[in-house]
C-alpha cells in the first residue's frame, strides 16, 4: 500500500523567506513522487516530479524537491517566497506496479505575508 | 494544445436529485481519471479508464455513482441520487499512457448538494 503524509495543513511565510513544505511517503516499492499546486477554483498543476535518477528535482516557479529514501521524504522548497506562491500544494505518490494510481496527501495551504 | 475540459464548472442541486459531469481529456490521452476532492482534503480517485475500459473503480460508490467513456474519448460521471456528503469538487485528469505519466487536470466541477 502507498500513502502520503503532509505535515502542516497551513504554512505562513513572509515574502522573500524560505518556503518549506513537508511530504513523507510510504511505499513498499520504488516510488514516483509528485508535487502539484492548486490555485483557487482551478485544477491541479504539476510543479515537479521524481521518477528515477537525480534525487534533487527542479520544477517550475523556482521550486525544487529532494528525494531522500532513508527518510522517506520529498520536501518541497523555494529559497524566496513570492506573493504569487500563495496556493494549495499537494504531494502525491505512485509506482510502476499500481496501475498508475495516484495517492494524494491532504494538502498544505501556503500563505505569503507581504 | 488544449487542456482537459470539464463542464459545468459549478452545480447546485438538492439531495436526492441527479447530476452529471462531463470531461473531455487532452487529445490522444488514453487514460482518464475522475477524482473527488472534498474541502480540505486531497483528491481521491473514483474511477480510472484506459481507453473505454475500466481499470480501477474500487473507490466508486456504485450504488449511486456511475461513469462511462463509451468511445474512449470523453467521459461522463453521474450521481443518482445525490447526498449531502457528495458536495465536493470533481476533478478529471488524463495521461497519454497508463504508467508513470504526469496527470493533466481539468479545472473541476464544484458540486453543492443542499
Short mmCIF file of C-alpha atoms in Angstrom, two decimals:
data_model
loop_
_atom_site.label_atom_id
_atom_site.label_comp_id
_atom_site.label_asym_id
_atom_site.label_seq_id
_atom_site.Cartn_x
_atom_site.Cartn_y
_atom_site.Cartn_z
CA UNK A 1 0.00 0.00 0.00
CA UNK A 2 1.08 3.54 -0.63
CA UNK A 3 0.30 6.74 1.22
CA UNK A 4 1.45 10.30 1.62
CA UNK A 5 1.58 12.46 4.74
CA UNK A 6 1.88 16.21 4.52
CA UNK A 7 2.86 17.77 7.83
CA UNK A 8 1.23 21.12 8.41
CA UNK A 9 -2.08 21.85 6.75
CA UNK A 10 -1.31 25.57 6.85
CA UNK A 11 2.05 27.26 6.41
CA UNK A 12 2.66 31.02 6.51
CA UNK A 13 5.87 32.68 5.38
CA UNK A 14 6.91 36.25 4.78
CA UNK A 15 7.55 37.40 1.25
CA UNK A 16 11.19 36.66 0.44
CA UNK A 17 11.53 33.98 3.11
CA UNK A 18 12.30 30.31 2.58
CA UNK A 19 9.38 28.05 1.74
CA UNK A 20 9.48 24.50 3.13
CA UNK A 21 6.53 22.17 2.66
CA UNK A 22 6.93 18.70 4.08
CA UNK A 23 5.95 15.40 2.50
CA UNK A 24 6.62 11.89 3.73
CA UNK A 25 5.58 8.84 1.82
CA UNK A 26 5.03 5.17 2.43
CA UNK A 27 5.71 2.71 -0.35
CA UNK A 28 6.89 -0.87 -0.48
CA UNK A 29 8.34 -0.38 -3.96
CA UNK A 30 10.38 2.42 -5.52
CA UNK A 31 8.05 5.41 -5.60
CA UNK A 32 7.39 8.07 -8.14
CA UNK A 33 6.75 11.33 -6.34
CA UNK A 34 5.00 14.48 -7.43
CA UNK A 35 4.19 17.93 -6.17
CA UNK A 36 1.12 19.68 -7.55
CA UNK A 37 -0.10 23.22 -6.94
CA UNK A 38 -3.75 24.25 -6.93
CA UNK A 39 -4.81 27.87 -7.21
CA UNK A 40 -8.33 28.85 -6.15
CA UNK A 41 -11.04 27.47 -8.40
CA UNK A 42 -8.53 25.74 -10.63
CA UNK A 43 -7.36 22.20 -11.22
CA UNK A 44 -4.02 20.80 -10.13
CA UNK A 45 -0.87 21.81 -11.96
CA UNK A 46 2.34 19.82 -11.85
CA UNK A 47 5.24 21.58 -10.11
CA UNK A 48 7.81 18.81 -10.33
CA UNK A 49 8.22 15.07 -10.23
CA UNK A 50 10.76 12.43 -9.29
CA UNK A 51 10.82 9.10 -11.07
CA UNK A 52 14.43 7.94 -11.29
CA UNK A 53 17.89 9.47 -11.47
CA UNK A 54 18.94 12.65 -9.74
CA UNK A 55 17.35 12.97 -6.33
CA UNK A 56 17.23 16.76 -6.42
CA UNK A 57 14.47 17.77 -8.76
CA UNK A 58 13.86 21.28 -10.03
CA UNK A 59 10.42 22.41 -11.06
CA UNK A 60 8.59 25.46 -12.26
CA UNK A 61 8.43 28.81 -10.49
CA UNK A 62 11.72 28.24 -8.66
CA UNK A 63 10.57 25.25 -6.64
CA UNK A 64 12.66 22.18 -6.03
CA UNK A 65 12.37 18.97 -4.02
CA UNK A 66 14.79 16.32 -2.86
CA UNK A 67 14.00 12.63 -2.72
CA UNK A 68 15.52 11.12 0.44
CA UNK A 69 14.95 7.41 0.53
CA UNK A 70 16.43 6.96 4.00
CA UNK A 71 13.96 9.49 5.39
CA UNK A 72 11.08 8.54 3.05
CA UNK A 73 10.69 12.23 2.35
CA UNK A 74 10.14 14.51 -0.62
CA UNK A 75 10.02 18.01 0.85
CA UNK A 76 9.31 20.99 -1.38
CA UNK A 77 11.40 24.14 -1.06
CA UNK A 78 11.79 27.55 -2.60
CA UNK A 79 14.51 29.97 -1.48
CA UNK A 80 12.41 33.12 -1.64
CA UNK A 81 8.63 33.23 -1.41
CA UNK A 82 6.62 35.39 -3.73
CA UNK A 83 3.07 36.60 -3.24
CA UNK A 84 2.01 34.57 -6.26
CA UNK A 85 3.08 31.36 -4.49
CA UNK A 86 0.04 31.50 -2.23
CA UNK A 87 -1.92 28.36 -3.09
CA UNK A 88 -2.67 24.80 -2.01
CA UNK A 89 0.14 22.29 -2.51
CA UNK A 90 -0.33 18.54 -2.82
CA UNK A 91 2.22 15.78 -2.66
CA UNK A 92 1.39 12.54 -4.48
CA UNK A 93 2.92 9.10 -4.88
CA UNK A 94 2.53 6.35 -7.41
CA UNK A 95 4.63 3.43 -8.60
CA UNK A 96 5.07 1.15 -11.54
CA UNK A 97 3.05 -1.65 -10.01
CA UNK A 98 -0.08 0.27 -9.03
CA UNK A 99 -1.51 0.87 -12.48
CA UNK A 100 -0.51 4.49 -12.21
CA UNK A 101 -2.98 5.10 -9.40
CA UNK A 102 -2.01 8.26 -7.58
CA UNK A 103 -2.30 8.72 -3.82
CA UNK A 104 -2.52 12.34 -2.75
CA UNK A 105 -1.75 13.95 0.58
CA UNK A 106 -4.28 16.17 2.30
CA UNK A 107 -2.58 19.31 1.08
CA UNK A 108 -0.78 22.29 2.58
CA UNK A 109 -2.17 25.76 2.22
CA UNK A 110 0.62 28.30 1.77
CA UNK A 111 0.05 31.90 2.80
CA UNK A 112 2.60 34.55 1.88
CA UNK A 113 2.65 37.61 4.11
CA UNK A 114 3.72 40.86 2.49
CA UNK B 1 -2.55 22.03 -27.12
CA UNK B 2 -5.94 22.27 -25.46
CA UNK B 3 -6.15 21.15 -21.86
CA UNK B 4 -8.63 18.94 -20.10
CA UNK B 5 -12.11 20.40 -20.39
CA UNK B 6 -14.84 19.95 -17.81
CA UNK B 7 -18.41 21.16 -17.56
CA UNK B 8 -20.28 22.51 -15.82
CA UNK B 9 -17.94 24.46 -13.57
CA UNK B 10 -20.48 24.81 -10.80
CA UNK B 11 -23.65 22.94 -9.90
CA UNK B 12 -26.10 23.30 -7.05
CA UNK B 13 -28.73 20.62 -6.52
CA UNK B 14 -30.94 19.34 -3.76
CA UNK B 15 -30.35 15.99 -2.13
CA UNK B 16 -31.88 13.03 -3.93
CA UNK B 17 -31.59 14.82 -7.27
CA UNK B 18 -29.40 13.57 -10.10
CA UNK B 19 -26.41 15.30 -11.63
CA UNK B 20 -23.95 14.61 -14.42
CA UNK B 21 -20.49 15.92 -15.13
CA UNK B 22 -18.65 15.87 -18.43
CA UNK B 23 -14.95 15.63 -19.18
CA UNK B 24 -13.02 15.87 -22.43
CA UNK B 25 -9.38 14.84 -21.98
CA UNK B 26 -6.38 16.06 -23.91
CA UNK B 27 -6.46 14.71 -27.44
CA UNK B 28 -4.70 11.37 -27.71
CA UNK B 29 -4.68 10.68 -23.99
CA UNK B 30 -5.71 7.09 -23.42
CA UNK B 31 -6.09 7.17 -19.65
CA UNK B 32 -8.76 9.19 -17.91
CA UNK B 33 -9.35 9.63 -14.18
CA UNK B 34 -12.19 11.01 -12.10
CA UNK B 35 -11.32 12.30 -8.63
CA UNK B 36 -13.44 13.58 -5.78
CA UNK B 37 -11.89 16.37 -3.74
CA UNK B 38 -13.73 17.20 -0.54
CA UNK B 39 -12.94 20.56 1.03
CA UNK B 40 -9.71 20.38 3.00
CA UNK B 41 -8.67 17.03 1.56
CA UNK B 42 -6.59 15.76 -1.29
CA UNK B 43 -8.13 14.27 -4.41
CA UNK B 44 -9.46 10.74 -4.06
CA UNK B 45 -9.62 8.52 -7.11
CA UNK B 46 -13.13 7.43 -8.04
CA UNK B 47 -12.52 5.67 -11.32
CA UNK B 48 -9.77 5.17 -13.90
CA UNK B 49 -10.34 4.37 -17.57
CA UNK B 50 -7.88 3.04 -20.10
CA UNK B 51 -9.46 3.88 -23.46
CA UNK B 52 -13.08 2.77 -22.95
CA UNK B 53 -12.34 0.11 -20.34
CA UNK B 54 -12.40 0.49 -16.56
CA UNK B 55 -9.03 -0.11 -14.88
CA UNK B 56 -9.99 0.70 -11.30
CA UNK B 57 -13.33 1.63 -9.79
CA UNK B 58 -12.75 0.20 -6.32
CA UNK B 59 -13.50 3.50 -4.58
CA UNK B 60 -16.54 4.41 -6.65
CA UNK B 61 -19.78 4.25 -4.60
CA UNK B 62 -21.53 2.14 -7.17
CA UNK B 63 -24.93 2.34 -5.53
CA UNK B 64 -25.17 5.99 -6.58
CA UNK B 65 -22.22 6.83 -8.81
CA UNK B 66 -21.70 5.70 -12.38
CA UNK B 67 -19.26 6.67 -15.10
CA UNK B 68 -18.75 5.84 -18.71
CA UNK B 69 -16.34 6.50 -21.53
CA UNK B 70 -18.10 4.83 -24.40
CA UNK B 71 -15.88 5.86 -27.31
CA UNK B 72 -12.66 6.10 -25.34
CA UNK B 73 -12.56 9.87 -25.56
CA UNK B 74 -14.83 12.00 -23.41
CA UNK B 75 -16.44 10.75 -20.24
CA UNK B 76 -19.43 11.41 -18.02
CA UNK B 77 -19.75 10.90 -14.27
CA UNK B 78 -23.24 10.67 -12.81
CA UNK B 79 -24.58 10.77 -9.29
CA UNK B 80 -28.09 9.47 -8.66
CA UNK B 81 -29.42 10.20 -6.10
CA UNK B 82 -27.12 12.79 -4.59
CA UNK B 83 -26.42 13.02 -0.87
CA UNK B 84 -25.21 15.96 1.19
CA UNK B 85 -21.79 14.33 1.59
CA UNK B 86 -21.31 14.36 -2.19
CA UNK B 87 -20.62 18.09 -2.02
CA UNK B 88 -17.10 18.35 -3.40
CA UNK B 89 -15.04 19.30 -6.41
CA UNK B 90 -14.96 16.62 -9.07
CA UNK B 91 -11.71 16.64 -10.98
CA UNK B 92 -10.98 14.96 -14.27
CA UNK B 93 -7.42 14.17 -15.30
CA UNK B 94 -5.79 12.42 -18.22
CA UNK B 95 -2.47 10.90 -19.16
CA UNK B 96 -1.11 9.85 -22.52
CA UNK B 97 -0.26 6.38 -21.35
CA UNK B 98 -1.02 4.40 -18.27
CA UNK B 99 2.24 4.24 -16.35
CA UNK B 100 4.35 6.85 -14.61
CA UNK B 101 2.96 9.72 -16.58
CA UNK B 102 2.17 13.21 -15.44
CA UNK B 103 -1.53 13.70 -14.91
CA UNK B 104 -3.09 16.75 -16.52
CA UNK B 105 -6.07 18.07 -14.60
CA UNK B 106 -9.14 19.95 -15.69
CA UNK B 107 -10.49 22.92 -13.70
CA UNK B 108 -13.01 20.75 -11.87
CA UNK B 109 -16.74 20.88 -11.25
CA UNK B 110 -17.78 22.24 -7.89
CA UNK B 111 -20.91 20.48 -6.63
CA UNK B 112 -23.02 21.71 -3.76
CA UNK B 113 -25.80 19.43 -2.52
CA UNK B 114 -28.39 21.16 -0.34
#
